[in-house]
Amino acid sequence: MGNGRVLNSGATMHSVLGALDDMEPDLRHLDGLIAAFQIPGEGGDSIEPVAISSVARSARGTLEELERNWRVAIRALQEH
């Protein structure tokens, strides 16, 4: 860490690693959503507004979950 402290608390590392591990499925979900837009875009196909809205709702929930896990990891590091 930038402040010179060393992470040596097993509980802190467990919290940080758990939060980061929980982020992986959400990152994969976002990758899939991006691919869902990229494929028709590269093919020159149009995407219906209803479909865009549906994907955006799905992405918002995923981003909220990523943010929650990110904050758990940061909080664990700050409290250490």
PDB file of N, CA and C in Angstrom:
ATOM      1  N   MET A   1       0.834  -1.182   0.000  1.00  0.00           N
ATOM      2  CA  MET A   1       0.000   0.000   0.000  1.00  0.00           C
ATOM      3  C   MET A   1       0.873   1.238   0.000  1.00  0.00           C
ATOM      4  N   GLY A   2       0.331   2.315  -0.479  1.00  0.00           N
ATOM      5  CA  GLY A   2       1.086   3.537  -0.651  1.00  0.00           C
ATOM      6  C   GLY A   2       1.552   4.172   0.642  1.00  0.00           C
ATOM      7  N   ASN A   3       0.902   3.894   1.746  1.00  0.00           N
ATOM      8  CA  ASN A   3       1.281   4.534   2.999  1.00  0.00           C
ATOM      9  C   ASN A   3       2.347   3.745   3.761  1.00  0.00           C
ATOM     10  N   GLY A   4       2.894   2.714   3.159  1.00  0.00           N
ATOM     11  CA  GLY A   4       3.979   1.964   3.764  1.00  0.00           C
ATOM     12  C   GLY A   4       3.554   0.843   4.688  1.00  0.00           C
ATOM     13  N   ARG A   5       2.269   0.717   4.963  1.00  0.00           N
ATOM     14  CA  ARG A   5       1.808  -0.372   5.825  1.00  0.00           C
ATOM     15  C   ARG A   5       1.786  -1.679   5.039  1.00  0.00           C
ATOM     16  N   VAL A   6       2.026  -2.748   5.728  1.00  0.00           N
ATOM     17  CA  VAL A   6       2.032  -4.069   5.109  1.00  0.00           C
ATOM     18  C   VAL A   6       0.765  -4.799   5.526  1.00  0.00           C
ATOM     19  N   LEU A   7       0.102  -5.417   4.553  1.00  0.00           N
ATOM     20  CA  LEU A   7      -1.079  -6.215   4.884  1.00  0.00           C
ATOM     21  C   LEU A   7      -0.621  -7.513   5.526  1.00  0.00           C
ATOM     22  N   ASN A   8      -0.849  -7.639   6.811  1.00  0.00           N
ATOM     23  CA  ASN A   8      -0.470  -8.878   7.476  1.00  0.00           C
ATOM     24  C   ASN A   8      -1.629  -9.472   8.260  1.00  0.00           C
ATOM     25  N   SER A   9      -2.778  -8.855   8.197  1.00  0.00           N
ATOM     26  CA  SER A   9      -3.935  -9.369   8.901  1.00  0.00           C
ATOM     27  C   SER A   9      -4.645 -10.379   8.018  1.00  0.00           C
ATOM     28  N   GLY A  10      -4.776 -11.592   8.527  1.00  0.00           N
ATOM     29  CA  GLY A  10      -5.468 -12.627   7.766  1.00  0.00           C
ATOM     30  C   GLY A  10      -6.913 -12.261   7.496  1.00  0.00           C
ATOM     31  N   ALA A  11      -7.559 -11.602   8.467  1.00  0.00           N
ATOM     32  CA  ALA A  11      -8.959 -11.202   8.292  1.00  0.00           C
ATOM     33  C   ALA A  11      -9.087 -10.152   7.199  1.00  0.00           C
ATOM     34  N   THR A  12      -8.146  -9.203   7.161  1.00  0.00           N
ATOM     35  CA  THR A  12      -8.175  -8.166   6.124  1.00  0.00           C
ATOM     36  C   THR A  12      -7.984  -8.788   4.757  1.00  0.00           C
ATOM     37  N   MET A  13      -6.995  -9.647   4.647  1.00  0.00           N
ATOM     38  CA  MET A  13      -6.744 -10.293   3.349  1.00  0.00           C
ATOM     39  C   MET A  13      -7.939 -11.132   2.929  1.00  0.00           C
ATOM     40  N   HIS A  14      -8.554 -11.820   3.874  1.00  0.00           N
ATOM     41  CA  HIS A  14      -9.723 -12.636   3.575  1.00  0.00           C
ATOM     42  C   HIS A  14     -10.862 -11.756   3.057  1.00  0.00           C
ATOM     43  N   SER A  15     -11.095 -10.614   3.703  1.00  0.00           N
ATOM     44  CA  SER A  15     -12.149  -9.693   3.276  1.00  0.00           C
ATOM     45  C   SER A  15     -11.878  -9.133   1.887  1.00  0.00           C
ATOM     46  N   VAL A  16     -10.649  -8.718   1.657  1.00  0.00           N
ATOM     47  CA  VAL A  16     -10.284  -8.136   0.361  1.00  0.00           C
ATOM     48  C   VAL A  16     -10.375  -9.184  -0.737  1.00  0.00           C
ATOM     49  N   LEU A  17      -9.786 -10.334  -0.504  1.00  0.00           N
ATOM     50  CA  LEU A  17      -9.817 -11.389  -1.519  1.00  0.00           C
ATOM     51  C   LEU A  17     -11.233 -11.871  -1.784  1.00  0.00           C
ATOM     52  N   GLY A  18     -12.060 -11.953  -0.734  1.00  0.00           N
ATOM     53  CA  GLY A  18     -13.454 -12.351  -0.915  1.00  0.00           C
ATOM     54  C   GLY A  18     -14.215 -11.361  -1.773  1.00  0.00           C
ATOM     55  N   ALA A  19     -14.024 -10.064  -1.500  1.00  0.00           N
ATOM     56  CA  ALA A  19     -14.703  -9.034  -2.277  1.00  0.00           C
ATOM     57  C   ALA A  19     -14.236  -9.048  -3.728  1.00  0.00           C
ATOM     58  N   LEU A  20     -12.942  -9.201  -3.939  1.00  0.00           N
ATOM     59  CA  LEU A  20     -12.416  -9.249  -5.312  1.00  0.00           C
ATOM     60  C   LEU A  20     -12.907 -10.496  -6.040  1.00  0.00           C
ATOM     61  N   ASP A  21     -12.947 -11.610  -5.338  1.00  0.00           N
ATOM     62  CA  ASP A  21     -13.444 -12.844  -5.945  1.00  0.00           C
ATOM     63  C   ASP A  21     -14.919 -12.718  -6.316  1.00  0.00           C
ATOM     64  N   ASP A  22     -15.681 -12.039  -5.475  1.00  0.00           N
ATOM     65  CA  ASP A  22     -17.102 -11.823  -5.762  1.00  0.00           C
ATOM     66  C   ASP A  22     -17.326 -10.936  -6.984  1.00  0.00           C
ATOM     67  N   MET A  23     -16.315 -10.181  -7.364  1.00  0.00           N
ATOM     68  CA  MET A  23     -16.426  -9.284  -8.521  1.00  0.00           C
ATOM     69  C   MET A  23     -16.316 -10.041  -9.853  1.00  0.00           C
ATOM     70  N   GLU A  24     -15.685 -11.204  -9.848  1.00  0.00           N
ATOM     71  CA  GLU A  24     -15.427 -11.916 -11.101  1.00  0.00           C
ATOM     72  C   GLU A  24     -16.690 -12.230 -11.910  1.00  0.00           C
ATOM     73  N   PRO A  25     -17.756 -12.786 -11.324  1.00  0.00           N
ATOM     74  CA  PRO A  25     -18.941 -13.065 -12.133  1.00  0.00           C
ATOM     75  C   PRO A  25     -19.555 -11.793 -12.724  1.00  0.00           C
ATOM     76  N   ASP A  26     -19.482 -10.702 -11.973  1.00  0.00           N
ATOM     77  CA  ASP A  26     -20.024  -9.447 -12.480  1.00  0.00           C
ATOM     78  C   ASP A  26     -19.191  -8.915 -13.648  1.00  0.00           C
ATOM     79  N   LEU A  27     -17.888  -9.073 -13.557  1.00  0.00           N
ATOM     80  CA  LEU A  27     -17.025  -8.654 -14.662  1.00  0.00           C
ATOM     81  C   LEU A  27     -17.292  -9.497 -15.912  1.00  0.00           C
ATOM     82  N   ARG A  28     -17.511 -10.778 -15.726  1.00  0.00           N
ATOM     83  CA  ARG A  28     -17.843 -11.649 -16.864  1.00  0.00           C
ATOM     84  C   ARG A  28     -19.188 -11.247 -17.470  1.00  0.00           C
ATOM     85  N   HIS A  29     -20.141 -10.887 -16.618  1.00  0.00           N
ATOM     86  CA  HIS A  29     -21.451 -10.449 -17.088  1.00  0.00           C
ATOM     87  C   HIS A  29     -21.314  -9.187 -17.939  1.00  0.00           C
ATOM     88  N   LEU A  30     -20.545  -8.221 -17.454  1.00  0.00           N
ATOM     89  CA  LEU A  30     -20.337  -7.000 -18.228  1.00  0.00           C
ATOM     90  C   LEU A  30     -19.634  -7.288 -19.545  1.00  0.00           C
ATOM     91  N   ASP A  31     -18.691  -8.203 -19.533  1.00  0.00           N
ATOM     92  CA  ASP A  31     -18.000  -8.587 -20.767  1.00  0.00           C
ATOM     93  C   ASP A  31     -19.007  -9.158 -21.775  1.00  0.00           C
ATOM     94  N   GLY A  32     -19.928  -9.975 -21.297  1.00  0.00           N
ATOM     95  CA  GLY A  32     -20.958 -10.525 -22.171  1.00  0.00           C
ATOM     96  C   GLY A  32     -21.896  -9.459 -22.706  1.00  0.00           C
ATOM     97  N   LEU A  33     -22.240  -8.486 -21.867  1.00  0.00           N
ATOM     98  CA  LEU A  33     -23.105  -7.399 -22.319  1.00  0.00           C
ATOM     99  C   LEU A  33     -22.424  -6.563 -23.402  1.00  0.00           C
ATOM    100  N   ILE A  34     -21.154  -6.313 -23.214  1.00  0.00           N
ATOM    101  CA  ILE A  34     -20.402  -5.559 -24.218  1.00  0.00           C
ATOM    102  C   ILE A  34     -20.361  -6.329 -25.528  1.00  0.00           C
ATOM    103  N   ALA A  35     -20.130  -7.632 -25.453  1.00  0.00           N
ATOM    104  CA  ALA A  35     -20.116  -8.464 -26.666  1.00  0.00           C
ATOM    105  C   ALA A  35     -21.477  -8.445 -27.348  1.00  0.00           C
ATOM    106  N   ALA A  36     -22.544  -8.419 -26.540  1.00  0.00           N
ATOM    107  CA  ALA A  36     -23.893  -8.398 -27.110  1.00  0.00           C
ATOM    108  C   ALA A  36     -24.126  -7.141 -27.939  1.00  0.00           C
ATOM    109  N   PHE A  37     -23.505  -6.050 -27.570  1.00  0.00           N
ATOM    110  CA  PHE A  37     -23.606  -4.824 -28.367  1.00  0.00           C
ATOM    111  C   PHE A  37     -22.604  -4.794 -29.508  1.00  0.00           C
ATOM    112  N   GLN A  38     -21.449  -5.354 -29.274  1.00  0.00           N
ATOM    113  CA  GLN A  38     -20.373  -5.285 -30.258  1.00  0.00           C
ATOM    114  C   GLN A  38     -20.697  -6.086 -31.522  1.00  0.00           C
ATOM    115  N   ILE A  39     -21.244  -7.261 -31.374  1.00  0.00           N
ATOM    116  CA  ILE A  39     -21.502  -8.136 -32.524  1.00  0.00           C
ATOM    117  C   ILE A  39     -22.461  -7.500 -33.522  1.00  0.00           C
ATOM    118  N   PRO A  40     -23.643  -7.027 -33.108  1.00  0.00           N
ATOM    119  CA  PRO A  40     -24.529  -6.387 -34.098  1.00  0.00           C
ATOM    120  C   PRO A  40     -23.933  -5.083 -34.632  1.00  0.00           C
ATOM    121  N   GLY A  41     -23.221  -4.362 -33.778  1.00  0.00           N
ATOM    122  CA  GLY A  41     -22.615  -3.106 -34.216  1.00  0.00           C
ATOM    123  C   GLY A  41     -21.598  -3.313 -35.317  1.00  0.00           C
ATOM    124  N   GLU A  42     -20.793  -4.342 -35.190  1.00  0.00           N
ATOM    125  CA  GLU A  42     -19.783  -4.625 -36.214  1.00  0.00           C
ATOM    126  C   GLU A  42     -20.418  -5.145 -37.490  1.00  0.00           C
ATOM    127  N   GLY A  43     -21.586  -5.779 -37.344  1.00  0.00           N
ATOM    128  CA  GLY A  43     -22.281  -6.297 -38.523  1.00  0.00           C
ATOM    129  C   GLY A  43     -23.159  -5.254 -39.205  1.00  0.00           C
ATOM    130  N   GLY A  44     -23.215  -4.074 -38.625  1.00  0.00           N
ATOM    131  CA  GLY A  44     -24.020  -3.018 -39.207  1.00  0.00           C
ATOM    132  C   GLY A  44     -25.508  -3.177 -38.928  1.00  0.00           C
ATOM    133  N   ASP A  45     -25.871  -4.068 -38.004  1.00  0.00           N
ATOM    134  CA  ASP A  45     -27.273  -4.275 -37.654  1.00  0.00           C
ATOM    135  C   ASP A  45     -27.717  -3.228 -36.639  1.00  0.00           C
ATOM    136  N   SER A  46     -29.001  -2.923 -36.663  1.00  0.00           N
ATOM    137  CA  SER A  46     -29.526  -1.994 -35.666  1.00  0.00           C
ATOM    138  C   SER A  46     -30.008  -2.779 -34.446  1.00  0.00           C
ATOM    139  N   ILE A  47     -30.052  -2.102 -33.328  1.00  0.00           N
ATOM    140  CA  ILE A  47     -30.519  -2.711 -32.087  1.00  0.00           C
ATOM    141  C   ILE A  47     -31.772  -1.954 -31.655  1.00  0.00           C
ATOM    142  N   GLU A  48     -32.800  -2.694 -31.358  1.00  0.00           N
ATOM    143  CA  GLU A  48     -34.066  -2.090 -30.946  1.00  0.00           C
ATOM    144  C   GLU A  48     -33.896  -1.360 -29.609  1.00  0.00           C
ATOM    145  N   PRO A  49     -34.545  -0.210 -29.464  1.00  0.00           N
ATOM    146  CA  PRO A  49     -34.452   0.538 -28.208  1.00  0.00           C
ATOM    147  C   PRO A  49     -34.879  -0.274 -26.981  1.00  0.00           C
ATOM    148  N   VAL A  50     -35.867  -1.135 -27.130  1.00  0.00           N
ATOM    149  CA  VAL A  50     -36.309  -1.964 -26.004  1.00  0.00           C
ATOM    150  C   VAL A  50     -35.178  -2.897 -25.564  1.00  0.00           C
ATOM    151  N   ALA A  51     -34.445  -3.414 -26.522  1.00  0.00           N
ATOM    152  CA  ALA A  51     -33.318  -4.298 -26.196  1.00  0.00           C
ATOM    153  C   ALA A  51     -32.206  -3.512 -25.496  1.00  0.00           C
ATOM    154  N   ILE A  52     -31.954  -2.315 -25.972  1.00  0.00           N
ATOM    155  CA  ILE A  52     -30.926  -1.482 -25.344  1.00  0.00           C
ATOM    156  C   ILE A  52     -31.310  -1.178 -23.900  1.00  0.00           C
ATOM    157  N   SER A  53     -32.573  -0.863 -23.672  1.00  0.00           N
ATOM    158  CA  SER A  53     -33.053  -0.573 -22.324  1.00  0.00           C
ATOM    159  C   SER A  53     -32.902  -1.786 -21.411  1.00  0.00           C
ATOM    160  N   SER A  54     -33.217  -2.951 -21.921  1.00  0.00           N
ATOM    161  CA  SER A  54     -33.105  -4.181 -21.135  1.00  0.00           C
ATOM    162  C   SER A  54     -31.659  -4.460 -20.757  1.00  0.00           C
ATOM    163  N   VAL A  55     -30.759  -4.306 -21.701  1.00  0.00           N
ATOM    164  CA  VAL A  55     -29.340  -4.536 -21.429  1.00  0.00           C
ATOM    165  C   VAL A  55     -28.817  -3.492 -20.447  1.00  0.00           C
ATOM    166  N   ALA A  56     -29.276  -2.249 -20.588  1.00  0.00           N
ATOM    167  CA  ALA A  56     -28.832  -1.192 -19.680  1.00  0.00           C
ATOM    168  C   ALA A  56     -29.272  -1.484 -18.247  1.00  0.00           C
ATOM    169  N   ARG A  57     -30.493  -1.979 -18.064  1.00  0.00           N
ATOM    170  CA  ARG A  57     -30.956  -2.338 -16.716  1.00  0.00           C
ATOM    171  C   ARG A  57     -30.096  -3.453 -16.126  1.00  0.00           C
ATOM    172  N   SER A  58     -29.780  -4.422 -16.954  1.00  0.00           N
ATOM    173  CA  SER A  58     -28.941  -5.525 -16.500  1.00  0.00           C
ATOM    174  C   SER A  58     -27.549  -5.022 -16.112  1.00  0.00           C
ATOM    175  N   ALA A  59     -27.008  -4.135 -16.933  1.00  0.00           N
ATOM    176  CA  ALA A  59     -25.679  -3.589 -16.655  1.00  0.00           C
ATOM    177  C   ALA A  59     -25.677  -2.756 -15.378  1.00  0.00           C
ATOM    178  N   ARG A  60     -26.732  -1.987 -15.154  1.00  0.00           N
ATOM    179  CA  ARG A  60     -26.795  -1.144 -13.949  1.00  0.00           C
ATOM    180  C   ARG A  60     -26.722  -2.009 -12.691  1.00  0.00           C
ATOM    181  N   GLY A  61     -27.483  -3.088 -12.646  1.00  0.00           N
ATOM    182  CA  GLY A  61     -27.447  -3.970 -11.483  1.00  0.00           C
ATOM    183  C   GLY A  61     -26.070  -4.575 -11.274  1.00  0.00           C
ATOM    184  N   THR A  62     -25.443  -4.948 -12.363  1.00  0.00           N
ATOM    185  CA  THR A  62     -24.101  -5.526 -12.285  1.00  0.00           C
ATOM    186  C   THR A  62     -23.096  -4.500 -11.785  1.00  0.00           C
ATOM    187  N   LEU A  63     -23.192  -3.277 -12.283  1.00  0.00           N
ATOM    188  CA  LEU A  63     -22.277  -2.228 -11.832  1.00  0.00           C
ATOM    189  C   LEU A  63     -22.495  -1.900 -10.358  1.00  0.00           C
ATOM    190  N   GLU A  64     -23.726  -1.918  -9.902  1.00  0.00           N
ATOM    191  CA  GLU A  64     -23.999  -1.674  -8.486  1.00  0.00           C
ATOM    192  C   GLU A  64     -23.368  -2.761  -7.619  1.00  0.00           C
ATOM    193  N   GLU A  65     -23.428  -3.992  -8.074  1.00  0.00           N
ATOM    194  CA  GLU A  65     -22.822  -5.103  -7.331  1.00  0.00           C
ATOM    195  C   GLU A  65     -21.295  -4.980  -7.325  1.00  0.00           C
ATOM    196  N   LEU A  66     -20.721  -4.594  -8.453  1.00  0.00           N
ATOM    197  CA  LEU A  66     -19.271  -4.377  -8.505  1.00  0.00           C
ATOM    198  C   LEU A  66     -18.860  -3.258  -7.554  1.00  0.00           C
ATOM    199  N   GLU A  67     -19.621  -2.178  -7.557  1.00  0.00           N
ATOM    200  CA  GLU A  67     -19.306  -1.062  -6.673  1.00  0.00           C
ATOM    201  C   GLU A  67     -19.384  -1.485  -5.207  1.00  0.00           C
ATOM    202  N   ARG A  68     -20.389  -2.276  -4.858  1.00  0.00           N
ATOM    203  CA  ARG A  68     -20.524  -2.748  -3.484  1.00  0.00           C
ATOM    204  C   ARG A  68     -19.303  -3.568  -3.067  1.00  0.00           C
ATOM    205  N   ASN A  69     -18.889  -4.494  -3.927  1.00  0.00           N
ATOM    206  CA  ASN A  69     -17.724  -5.332  -3.602  1.00  0.00           C
ATOM    207  C   ASN A  69     -16.433  -4.520  -3.570  1.00  0.00           C
ATOM    208  N   TRP A  70     -16.330  -3.540  -4.451  1.00  0.00           N
ATOM    209  CA  TRP A  70     -15.153  -2.667  -4.470  1.00  0.00           C
ATOM    210  C   TRP A  70     -15.061  -1.919  -3.133  1.00  0.00           C
ATOM    211  N   ARG A  71     -16.189  -1.401  -2.670  1.00  0.00           N
ATOM    212  CA  ARG A  71     -16.204  -0.654  -1.415  1.00  0.00           C
ATOM    213  C   ARG A  71     -15.872  -1.553  -0.217  1.00  0.00           C
ATOM    214  N   VAL A  72     -16.313  -2.800  -0.250  1.00  0.00           N
ATOM    215  CA  VAL A  72     -15.965  -3.750   0.816  1.00  0.00           C
ATOM    216  C   VAL A  72     -14.450  -3.928   0.869  1.00  0.00           C
ATOM    217  N   ALA A  73     -13.830  -4.107  -0.292  1.00  0.00           N
ATOM    218  CA  ALA A  73     -12.376  -4.296  -0.341  1.00  0.00           C
ATOM    219  C   ALA A  73     -11.645  -3.047   0.134  1.00  0.00           C
ATOM    220  N   ILE A  74     -12.071  -1.889  -0.338  1.00  0.00           N
ATOM    221  CA  ILE A  74     -11.411  -0.637   0.046  1.00  0.00           C
ATOM    222  C   ILE A  74     -11.580  -0.382   1.548  1.00  0.00           C
ATOM    223  N   ARG A  75     -12.791  -0.601   2.055  1.00  0.00           N
ATOM    224  CA  ARG A  75     -13.048  -0.395   3.481  1.00  0.00           C
ATOM    225  C   ARG A  75     -12.154  -1.316   4.339  1.00  0.00           C
ATOM    226  N   ALA A  76     -12.016  -2.570   3.912  1.00  0.00           N
ATOM    227  CA  ALA A  76     -11.155  -3.502   4.656  1.00  0.00           C
ATOM    228  C   ALA A  76      -9.716  -3.025   4.672  1.00  0.00           C
ATOM    229  N   LEU A  77      -9.260  -2.489   3.553  1.00  0.00           N
ATOM    230  CA  LEU A  77      -7.884  -1.987   3.488  1.00  0.00           C
ATOM    231  C   LEU A  77      -7.718  -0.720   4.332  1.00  0.00           C
ATOM    232  N   GLN A  78      -8.713   0.152   4.309  1.00  0.00           N
ATOM    233  CA  GLN A  78      -8.626   1.397   5.081  1.00  0.00           C
ATOM    234  C   GLN A  78      -8.666   1.134   6.579  1.00  0.00           C
ATOM    235  N   GLU A  79      -9.409   0.115   6.990  1.00  0.00           N
ATOM    236  CA  GLU A  79      -9.537  -0.188   8.411  1.00  0.00           C
ATOM    237  C   GLU A  79      -8.319  -0.928   8.962  1.00  0.00           C
ATOM    238  N   HIS A  80      -7.505  -1.433   8.063  1.00  0.00           N
ATOM    239  CA  HIS A  80      -6.349  -2.212   8.490  1.00  0.00           C
ATOM    240  C   HIS A  80      -5.301  -1.322   9.086  1.00  0.00           C
TER     241      HIS A  80
END
